[in-house]
CSV table of C-alpha atoms and ligand atoms in Angstrom, one decimal:
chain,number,residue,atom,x,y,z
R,6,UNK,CA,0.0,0.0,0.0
R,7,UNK,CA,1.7,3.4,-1.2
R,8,UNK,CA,2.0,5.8,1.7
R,9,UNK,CA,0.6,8.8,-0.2
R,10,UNK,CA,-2.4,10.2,1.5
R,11,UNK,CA,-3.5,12.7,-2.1
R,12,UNK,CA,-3.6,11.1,-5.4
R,13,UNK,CA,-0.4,11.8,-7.3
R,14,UNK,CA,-0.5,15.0,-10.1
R,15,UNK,CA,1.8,16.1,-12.4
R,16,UNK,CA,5.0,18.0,-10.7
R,17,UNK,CA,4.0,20.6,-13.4
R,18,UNK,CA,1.2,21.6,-11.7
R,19,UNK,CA,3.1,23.1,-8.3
R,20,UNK,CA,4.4,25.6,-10.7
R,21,UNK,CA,1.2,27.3,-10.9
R,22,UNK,CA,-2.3,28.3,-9.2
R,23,UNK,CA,-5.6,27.6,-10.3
R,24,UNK,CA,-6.4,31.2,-13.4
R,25,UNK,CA,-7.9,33.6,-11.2
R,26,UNK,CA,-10.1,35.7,-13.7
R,27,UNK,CA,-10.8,39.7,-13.3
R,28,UNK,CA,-12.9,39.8,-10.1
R,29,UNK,CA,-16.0,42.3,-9.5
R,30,UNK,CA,-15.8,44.8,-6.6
R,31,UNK,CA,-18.4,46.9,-5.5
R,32,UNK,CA,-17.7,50.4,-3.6
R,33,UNK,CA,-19.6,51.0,-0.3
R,34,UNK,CA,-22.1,53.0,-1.6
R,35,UNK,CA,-23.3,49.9,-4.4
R,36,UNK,CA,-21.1,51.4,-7.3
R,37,UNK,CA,-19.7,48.2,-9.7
R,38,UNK,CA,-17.2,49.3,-12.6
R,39,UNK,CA,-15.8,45.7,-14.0
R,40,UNK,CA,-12.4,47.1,-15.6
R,41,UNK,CA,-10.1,44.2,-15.5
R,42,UNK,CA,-10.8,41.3,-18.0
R,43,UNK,CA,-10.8,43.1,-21.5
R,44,UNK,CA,-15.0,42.6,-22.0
R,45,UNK,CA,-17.4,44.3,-24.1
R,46,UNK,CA,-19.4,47.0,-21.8
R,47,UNK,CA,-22.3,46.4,-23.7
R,48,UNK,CA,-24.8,43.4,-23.7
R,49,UNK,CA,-25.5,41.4,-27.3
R,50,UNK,CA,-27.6,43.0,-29.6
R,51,UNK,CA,-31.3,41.7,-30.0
R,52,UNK,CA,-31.0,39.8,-33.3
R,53,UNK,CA,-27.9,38.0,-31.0
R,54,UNK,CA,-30.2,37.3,-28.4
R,55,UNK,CA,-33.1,36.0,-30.3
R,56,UNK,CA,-30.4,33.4,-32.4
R,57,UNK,CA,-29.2,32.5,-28.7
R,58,UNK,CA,-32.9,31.8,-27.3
R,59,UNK,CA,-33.6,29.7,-31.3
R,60,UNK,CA,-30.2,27.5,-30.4
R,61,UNK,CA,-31.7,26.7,-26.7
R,62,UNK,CA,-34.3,25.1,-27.5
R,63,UNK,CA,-32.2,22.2,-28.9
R,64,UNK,CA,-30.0,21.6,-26.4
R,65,UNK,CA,-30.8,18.2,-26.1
R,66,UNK,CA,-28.7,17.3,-29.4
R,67,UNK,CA,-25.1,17.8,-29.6
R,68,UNK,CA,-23.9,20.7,-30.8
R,69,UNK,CA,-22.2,20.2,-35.0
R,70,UNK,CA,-18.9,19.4,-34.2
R,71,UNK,CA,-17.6,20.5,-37.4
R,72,UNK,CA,-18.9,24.2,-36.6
R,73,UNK,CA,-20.0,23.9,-40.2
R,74,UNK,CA,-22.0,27.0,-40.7
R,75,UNK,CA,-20.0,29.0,-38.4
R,76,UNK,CA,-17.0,27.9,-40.5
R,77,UNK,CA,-18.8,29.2,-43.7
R,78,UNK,CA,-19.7,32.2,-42.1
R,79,UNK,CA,-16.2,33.3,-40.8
R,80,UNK,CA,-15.0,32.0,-44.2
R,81,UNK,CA,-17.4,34.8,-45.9
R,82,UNK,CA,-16.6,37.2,-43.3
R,83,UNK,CA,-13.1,37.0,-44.1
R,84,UNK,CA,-12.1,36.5,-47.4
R,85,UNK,CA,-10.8,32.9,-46.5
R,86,UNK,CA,-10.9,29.7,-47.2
R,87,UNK,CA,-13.1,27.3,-45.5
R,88,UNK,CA,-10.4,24.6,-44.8
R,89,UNK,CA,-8.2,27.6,-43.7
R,90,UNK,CA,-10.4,27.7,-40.3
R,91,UNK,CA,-10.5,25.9,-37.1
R,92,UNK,CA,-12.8,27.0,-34.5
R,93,UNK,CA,-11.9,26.1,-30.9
R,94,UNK,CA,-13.8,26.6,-27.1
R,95,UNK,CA,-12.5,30.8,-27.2
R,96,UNK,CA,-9.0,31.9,-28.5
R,97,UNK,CA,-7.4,30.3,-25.3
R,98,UNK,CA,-9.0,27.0,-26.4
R,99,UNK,CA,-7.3,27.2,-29.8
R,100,UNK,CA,-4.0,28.3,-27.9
R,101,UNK,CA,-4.6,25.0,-26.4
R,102,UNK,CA,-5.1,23.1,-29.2
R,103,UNK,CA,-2.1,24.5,-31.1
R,104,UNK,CA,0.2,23.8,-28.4
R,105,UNK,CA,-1.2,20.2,-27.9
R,106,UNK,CA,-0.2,19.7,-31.9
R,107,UNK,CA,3.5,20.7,-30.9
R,108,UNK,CA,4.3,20.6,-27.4
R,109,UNK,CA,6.5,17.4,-25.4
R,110,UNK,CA,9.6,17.2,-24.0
R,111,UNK,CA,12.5,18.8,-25.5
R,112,UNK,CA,10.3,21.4,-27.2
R,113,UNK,CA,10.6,25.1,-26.8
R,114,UNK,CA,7.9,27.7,-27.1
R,115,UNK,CA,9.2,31.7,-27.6
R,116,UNK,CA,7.0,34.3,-26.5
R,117,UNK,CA,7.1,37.9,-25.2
R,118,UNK,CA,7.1,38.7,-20.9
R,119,UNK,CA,4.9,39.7,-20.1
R,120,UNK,CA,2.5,38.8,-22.2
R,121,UNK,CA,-0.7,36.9,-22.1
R,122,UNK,CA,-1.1,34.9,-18.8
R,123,UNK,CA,-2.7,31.6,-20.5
R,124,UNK,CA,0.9,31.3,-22.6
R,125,UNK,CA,3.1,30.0,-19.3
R,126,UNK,CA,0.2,28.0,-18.3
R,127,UNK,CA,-0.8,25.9,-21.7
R,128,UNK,CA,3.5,25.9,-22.6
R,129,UNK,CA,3.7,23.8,-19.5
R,130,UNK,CA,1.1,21.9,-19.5
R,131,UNK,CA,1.5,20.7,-23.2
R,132,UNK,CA,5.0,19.2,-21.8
R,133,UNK,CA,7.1,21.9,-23.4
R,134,UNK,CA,9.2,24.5,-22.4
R,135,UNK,CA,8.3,28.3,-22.5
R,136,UNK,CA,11.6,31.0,-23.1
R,137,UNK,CA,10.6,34.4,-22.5
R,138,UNK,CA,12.1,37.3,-24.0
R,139,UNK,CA,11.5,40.4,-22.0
R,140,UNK,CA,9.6,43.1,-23.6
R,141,UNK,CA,11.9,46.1,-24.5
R,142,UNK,CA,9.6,49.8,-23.8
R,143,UNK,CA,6.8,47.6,-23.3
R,144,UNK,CA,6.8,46.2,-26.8
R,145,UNK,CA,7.7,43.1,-28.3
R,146,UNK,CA,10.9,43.0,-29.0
R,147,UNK,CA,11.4,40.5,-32.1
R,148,UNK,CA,15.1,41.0,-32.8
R,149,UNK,CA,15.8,39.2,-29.4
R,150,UNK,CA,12.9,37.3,-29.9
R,151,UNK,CA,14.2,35.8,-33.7
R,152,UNK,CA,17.8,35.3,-32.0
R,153,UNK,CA,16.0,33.2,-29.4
R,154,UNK,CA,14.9,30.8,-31.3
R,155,UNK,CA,17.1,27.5,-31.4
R,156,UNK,CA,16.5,24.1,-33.5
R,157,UNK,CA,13.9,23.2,-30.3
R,158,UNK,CA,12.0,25.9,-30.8
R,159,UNK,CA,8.2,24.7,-32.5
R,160,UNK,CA,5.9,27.8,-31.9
R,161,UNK,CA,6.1,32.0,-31.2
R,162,UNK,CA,3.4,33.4,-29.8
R,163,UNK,CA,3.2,37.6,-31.0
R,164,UNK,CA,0.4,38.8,-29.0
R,165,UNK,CA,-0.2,42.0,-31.5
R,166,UNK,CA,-1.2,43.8,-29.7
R,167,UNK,CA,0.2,42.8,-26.6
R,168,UNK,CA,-1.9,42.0,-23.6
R,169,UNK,CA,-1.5,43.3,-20.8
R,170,UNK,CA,0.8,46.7,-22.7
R,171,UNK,CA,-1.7,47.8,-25.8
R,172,UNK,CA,1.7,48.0,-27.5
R,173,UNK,CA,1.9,46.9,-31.4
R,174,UNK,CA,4.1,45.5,-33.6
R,175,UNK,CA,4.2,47.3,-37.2
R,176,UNK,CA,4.5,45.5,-40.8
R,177,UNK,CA,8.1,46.3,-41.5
R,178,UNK,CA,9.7,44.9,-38.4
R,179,UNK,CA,7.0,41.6,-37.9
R,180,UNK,CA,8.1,40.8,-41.9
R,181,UNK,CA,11.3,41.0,-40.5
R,182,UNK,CA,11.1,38.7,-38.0
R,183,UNK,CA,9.2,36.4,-39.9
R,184,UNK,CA,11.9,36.1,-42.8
R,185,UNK,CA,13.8,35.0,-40.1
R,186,UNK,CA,11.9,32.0,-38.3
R,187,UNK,CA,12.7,28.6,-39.9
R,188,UNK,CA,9.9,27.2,-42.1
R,189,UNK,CA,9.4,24.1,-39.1
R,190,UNK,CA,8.1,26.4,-36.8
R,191,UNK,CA,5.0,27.8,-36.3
R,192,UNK,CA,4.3,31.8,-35.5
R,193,UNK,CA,1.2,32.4,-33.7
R,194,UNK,CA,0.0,35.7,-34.3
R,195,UNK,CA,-2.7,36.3,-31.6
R,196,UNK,CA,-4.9,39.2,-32.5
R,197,UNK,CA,-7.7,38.7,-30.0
R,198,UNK,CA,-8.0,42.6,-29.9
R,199,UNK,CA,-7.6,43.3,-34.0
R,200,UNK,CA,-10.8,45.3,-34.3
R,201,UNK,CA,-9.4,48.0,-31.9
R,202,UNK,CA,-6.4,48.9,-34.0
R,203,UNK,CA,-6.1,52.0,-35.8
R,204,UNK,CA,-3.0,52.2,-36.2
R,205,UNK,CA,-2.6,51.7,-40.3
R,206,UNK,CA,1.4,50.4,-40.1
R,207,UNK,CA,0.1,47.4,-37.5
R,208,UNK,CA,-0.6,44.8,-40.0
R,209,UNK,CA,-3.7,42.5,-40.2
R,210,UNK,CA,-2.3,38.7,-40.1
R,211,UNK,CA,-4.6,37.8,-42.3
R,212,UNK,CA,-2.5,39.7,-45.2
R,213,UNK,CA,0.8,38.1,-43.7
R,214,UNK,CA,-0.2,34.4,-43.5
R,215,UNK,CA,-1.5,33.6,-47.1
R,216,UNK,CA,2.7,33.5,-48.5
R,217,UNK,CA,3.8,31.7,-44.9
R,218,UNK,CA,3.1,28.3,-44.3
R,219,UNK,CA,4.3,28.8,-40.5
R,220,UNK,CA,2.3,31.2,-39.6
R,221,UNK,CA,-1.0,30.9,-37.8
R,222,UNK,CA,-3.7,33.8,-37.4
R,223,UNK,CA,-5.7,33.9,-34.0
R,224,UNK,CA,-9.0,35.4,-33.5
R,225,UNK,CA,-11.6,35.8,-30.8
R,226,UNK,CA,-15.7,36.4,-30.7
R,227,UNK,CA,-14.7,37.6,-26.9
R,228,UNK,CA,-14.1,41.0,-27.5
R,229,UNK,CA,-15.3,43.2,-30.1
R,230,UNK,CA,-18.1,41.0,-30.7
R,231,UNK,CA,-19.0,40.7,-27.3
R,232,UNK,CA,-19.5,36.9,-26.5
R,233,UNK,CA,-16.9,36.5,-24.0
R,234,UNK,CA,-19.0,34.0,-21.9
R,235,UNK,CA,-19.9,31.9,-25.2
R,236,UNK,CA,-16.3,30.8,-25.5
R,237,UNK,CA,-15.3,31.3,-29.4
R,238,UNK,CA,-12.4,31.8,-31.6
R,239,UNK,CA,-10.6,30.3,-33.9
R,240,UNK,CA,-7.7,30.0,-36.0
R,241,UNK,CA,-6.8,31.6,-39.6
R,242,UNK,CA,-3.7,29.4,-41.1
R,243,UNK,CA,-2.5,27.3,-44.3
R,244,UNK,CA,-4.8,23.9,-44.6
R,245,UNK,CA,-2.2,21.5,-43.2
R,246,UNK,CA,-2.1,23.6,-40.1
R,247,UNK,CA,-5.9,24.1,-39.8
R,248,UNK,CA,-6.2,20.1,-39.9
R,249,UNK,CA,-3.2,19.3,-37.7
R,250,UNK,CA,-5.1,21.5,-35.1
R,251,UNK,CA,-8.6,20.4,-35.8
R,252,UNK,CA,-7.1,16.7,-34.7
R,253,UNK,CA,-6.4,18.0,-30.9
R,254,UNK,CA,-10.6,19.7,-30.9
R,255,UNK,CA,-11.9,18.5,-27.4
R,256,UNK,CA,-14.9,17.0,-29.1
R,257,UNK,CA,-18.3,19.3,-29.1
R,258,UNK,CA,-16.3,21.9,-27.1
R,259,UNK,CA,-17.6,24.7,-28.9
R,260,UNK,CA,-21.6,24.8,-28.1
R,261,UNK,CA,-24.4,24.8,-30.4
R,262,UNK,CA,-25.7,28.3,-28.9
R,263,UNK,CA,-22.3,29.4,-28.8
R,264,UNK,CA,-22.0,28.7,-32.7
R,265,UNK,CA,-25.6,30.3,-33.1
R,266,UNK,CA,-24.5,33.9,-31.4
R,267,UNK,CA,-21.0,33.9,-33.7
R,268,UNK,CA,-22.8,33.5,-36.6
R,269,UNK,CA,-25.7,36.1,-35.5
R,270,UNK,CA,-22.6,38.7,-34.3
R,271,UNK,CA,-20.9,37.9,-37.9
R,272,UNK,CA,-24.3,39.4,-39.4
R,273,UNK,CA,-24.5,42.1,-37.2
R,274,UNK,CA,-20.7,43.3,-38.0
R,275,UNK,CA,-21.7,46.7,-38.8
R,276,UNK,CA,-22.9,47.3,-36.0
R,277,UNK,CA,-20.7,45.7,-33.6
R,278,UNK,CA,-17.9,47.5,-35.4
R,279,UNK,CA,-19.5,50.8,-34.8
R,280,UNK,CA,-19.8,49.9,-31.3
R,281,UNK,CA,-16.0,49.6,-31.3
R,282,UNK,CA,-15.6,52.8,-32.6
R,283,UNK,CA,-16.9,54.2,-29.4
R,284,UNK,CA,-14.4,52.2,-27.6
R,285,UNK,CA,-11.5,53.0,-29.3
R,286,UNK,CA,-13.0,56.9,-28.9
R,287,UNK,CA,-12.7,56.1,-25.6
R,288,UNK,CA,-9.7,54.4,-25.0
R,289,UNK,CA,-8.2,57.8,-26.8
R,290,UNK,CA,-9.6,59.9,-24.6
R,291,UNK,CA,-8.5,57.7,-21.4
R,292,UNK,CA,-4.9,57.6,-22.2
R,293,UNK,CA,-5.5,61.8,-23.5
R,294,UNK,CA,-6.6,62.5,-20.2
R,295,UNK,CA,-4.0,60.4,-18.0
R,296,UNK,CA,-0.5,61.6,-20.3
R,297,UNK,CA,-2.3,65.1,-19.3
R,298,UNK,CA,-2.4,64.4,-15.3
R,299,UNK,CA,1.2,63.0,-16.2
R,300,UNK,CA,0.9,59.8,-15.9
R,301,UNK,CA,3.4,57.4,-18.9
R,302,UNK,CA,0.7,55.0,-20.7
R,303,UNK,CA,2.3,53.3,-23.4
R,304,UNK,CA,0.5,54.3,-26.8
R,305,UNK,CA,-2.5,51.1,-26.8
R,306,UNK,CA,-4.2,49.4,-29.6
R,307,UNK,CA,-6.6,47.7,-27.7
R,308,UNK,CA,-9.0,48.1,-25.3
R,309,UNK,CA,-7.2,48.8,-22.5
R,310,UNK,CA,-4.2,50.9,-21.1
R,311,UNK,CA,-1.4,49.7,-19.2
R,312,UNK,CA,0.0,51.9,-15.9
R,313,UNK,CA,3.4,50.7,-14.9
R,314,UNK,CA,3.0,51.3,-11.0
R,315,UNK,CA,5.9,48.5,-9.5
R,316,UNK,CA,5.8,48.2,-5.9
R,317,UNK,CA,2.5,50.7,-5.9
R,318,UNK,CA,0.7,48.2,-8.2
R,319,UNK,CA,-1.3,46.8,-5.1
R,320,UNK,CA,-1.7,50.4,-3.8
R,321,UNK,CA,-3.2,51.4,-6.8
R,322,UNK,CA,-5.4,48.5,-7.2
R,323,UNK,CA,-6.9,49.2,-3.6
R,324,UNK,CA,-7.6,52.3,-4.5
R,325,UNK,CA,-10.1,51.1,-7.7
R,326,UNK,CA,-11.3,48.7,-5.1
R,327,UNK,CA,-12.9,51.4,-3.2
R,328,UNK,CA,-14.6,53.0,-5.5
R,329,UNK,CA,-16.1,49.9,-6.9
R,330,UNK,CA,-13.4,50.1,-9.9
R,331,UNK,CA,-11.9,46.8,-10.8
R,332,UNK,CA,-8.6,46.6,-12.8
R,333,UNK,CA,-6.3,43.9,-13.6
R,334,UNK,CA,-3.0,44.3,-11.2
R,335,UNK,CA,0.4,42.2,-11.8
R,336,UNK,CA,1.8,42.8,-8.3
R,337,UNK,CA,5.2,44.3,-8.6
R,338,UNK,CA,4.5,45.9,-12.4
R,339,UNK,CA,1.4,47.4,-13.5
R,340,UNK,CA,-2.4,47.4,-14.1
R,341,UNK,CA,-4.3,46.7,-16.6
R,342,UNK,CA,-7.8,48.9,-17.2
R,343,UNK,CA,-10.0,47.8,-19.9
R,344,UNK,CA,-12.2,51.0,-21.6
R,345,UNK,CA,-15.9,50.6,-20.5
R,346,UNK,CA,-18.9,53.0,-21.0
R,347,UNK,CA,-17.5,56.9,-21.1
R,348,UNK,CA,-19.4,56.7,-17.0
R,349,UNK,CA,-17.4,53.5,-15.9
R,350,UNK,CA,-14.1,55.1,-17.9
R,351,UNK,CA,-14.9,58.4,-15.6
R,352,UNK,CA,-15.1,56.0,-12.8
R,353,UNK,CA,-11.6,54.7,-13.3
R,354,UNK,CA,-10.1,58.2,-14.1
R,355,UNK,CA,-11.5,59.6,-10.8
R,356,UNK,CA,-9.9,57.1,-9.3
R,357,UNK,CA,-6.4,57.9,-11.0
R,358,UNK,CA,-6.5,61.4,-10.6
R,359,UNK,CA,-6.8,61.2,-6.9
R,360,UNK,CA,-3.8,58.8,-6.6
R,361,UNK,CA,-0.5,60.6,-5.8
R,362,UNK,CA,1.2,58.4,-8.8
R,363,UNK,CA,4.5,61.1,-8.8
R,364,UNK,CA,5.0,60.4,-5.6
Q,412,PMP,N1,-5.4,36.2,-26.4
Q,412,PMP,C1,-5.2,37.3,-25.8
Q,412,PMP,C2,-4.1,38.2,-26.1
Q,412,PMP,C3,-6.2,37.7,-24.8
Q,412,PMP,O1,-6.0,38.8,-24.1
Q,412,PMP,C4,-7.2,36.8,-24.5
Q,412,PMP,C5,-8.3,37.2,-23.5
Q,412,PMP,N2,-7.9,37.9,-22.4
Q,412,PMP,C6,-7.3,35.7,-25.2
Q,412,PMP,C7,-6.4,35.3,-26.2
Q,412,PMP,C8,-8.4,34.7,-25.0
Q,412,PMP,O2,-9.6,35.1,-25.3
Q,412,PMP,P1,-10.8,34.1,-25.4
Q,412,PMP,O3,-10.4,32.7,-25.0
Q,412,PMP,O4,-11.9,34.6,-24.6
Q,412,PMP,O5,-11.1,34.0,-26.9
């Protein structure tokens, strides 16, 4: 009889805790700003809600686990190819997929720090390895990135932009770096926030991947098209890629109301688009209104700002507590604060202008 009184787990698992998603607070007098997990502030729009209600009534059956029409739809949508697609349980769920197709032992996986907190997580627990490269002025920096990568290396993530900095990397230097990755391993271009950029010299993946073989394009229906709690996204690359990753699809992960609400957002793209607008209107007056109280926000194209606070990270963070503002704080480095509604950005910016951040 083994001594053990707790069944045994992989070691791999005492590197980490259990993902501890953006929390809600609410201030003492009943105020509740949720700033800290990147959402849409507004609800779905009607014709979303009606194709949700259609889809639950047949619940009973399993959802297509082709994602057939959805496929189509993003295939339309997109200007690609059908068999270009593979649709996964949100972004992360694709990120987990890809790295199930590539990680094991003795494999590395390159990627930005700090950078998107699933990437540690999904690197380890596919077996493989993660090397991060610092970011250099909180951007990507893809010449140390490039000279990072050794014959082990089988995937770079570029989160463009970055999450948690906003930060971009432009056309010139991401052709660059992707001249300079060998053909056997795959680049990951995550673009969960693409809608917010307006920044014309940030290139769309979906214009880099079609001469690149490598290089994988990922997409989310969590942000501007506001289904974060449907879990959807998917993944734009060459055929062989698409199919290797299809093979690792947890089997009717993706639900058949889920599939409903993407392909009822994907007809309603006008207007979820415009609805971005606002946001990004937003997010530019946010960061206008902090450089003026002098506080350094690197330039963002997303929807959120990053506030490198170090050791008064936690401070800070107490501080949006209180006033029923939640951000997303990396003790020791910075917050992240998603743009809301222009009331719950006001919220937030209250809160910043009262904190002695010169200090
Ligand atoms: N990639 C990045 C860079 C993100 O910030 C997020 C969400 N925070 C995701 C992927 C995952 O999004 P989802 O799984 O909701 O599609």
């Amino acid at each position: 009889m083994s001594e053990a009184t707790t069944p045994r787990f992989r070691s791999v698992l005492d590197r980490f805790v259990a993902y501890k998603p953006g929390k809600m607070v609410v201030s003492p007098d009943g105020r509740s700003f949720k700033l800290s997990s990147n959402e849409s502030p507004l609800g779905p729009l009607p014709s979303v809600v009606e194709a949700i209600g259609r889809a639950a009534g047949r619940v009973n059956r399993y959802p297509d686990n082709a994602c057939a029409e959805l496929t189509e739809a993003i295939s339309a949508r997109q200007g690609v190819p059908a068999d270009h697609i593979a649709v996964g349980c949100g972004s992360v769920g694709v990120t987990q997929m890809l790295l199930e197709a590539v990680g094991e032992p003795g494999a590395e996986v390159v990627y930005a720090w700090r950078s998107f907190e699933a990437y540690p997580l999904l690197v380890s627990l596919s077996g493989a390895t993660s090397v991060q490269v610092p970011l250099r002025d909180e951007t990507h920096d893809l010449a140390a990135m490039a000279d990072a990568i050794t014959e082990r290396t089988r995937l770079v993530f570029v989160c463009n932009p970055n999450n948690p900095t906003g930060t971009a990397v432009r056309r010139a230097e991401l052709e660059a770096f992707l001249d300079r990755v060998p053909a056997d391993c795959l680049v990951v271009l995550d673009e969960a926030y693409r809608e917010y950029i307006r920044d014309a010299d940030v290139p769309d993946g979906l214009t880099l991947y079609g001469d690149r073989p490598n290089v994988a394009v990922l997409r989310t229906f969590s942000k501007a098209y506001g289904l974060a709690g449907l879990r959807i996204g998917y993944l734009v690359a060459h055929p062989a890629v698409a199919e290797a990753i299809r093979k690792t699809y947890l089997p009717f992960c993706v639900s058949s109301v889920a599939q409903a609400a993407a392909v009822a957002s994907l007809a309603a793209t006008d207007e979820l688009l415009a609805r971005v607008d606002e946001t990004v209107k937003e997010r530019d007056r946010v960061r206008e209104t902090l450089l003026a109280d002098g506080w350094t926000v690197p330039p963002t194209e997303a929807n959120f700002v990053w506030l490198r606070l170090g050791e008064r990270t936690m401070e800070f963070s107490a501080a949006c507590d209180a006033q029923g503002v939640s951000v997303r704080p990396f003790a020791g480095e910075g917050a992240r604060v998603s743009i809301g509604t222009p009331e719950e950005n006001d919220a937030f910016l209250a809160v910043a202008a009262a904190f002695p951040h010169r200090a």
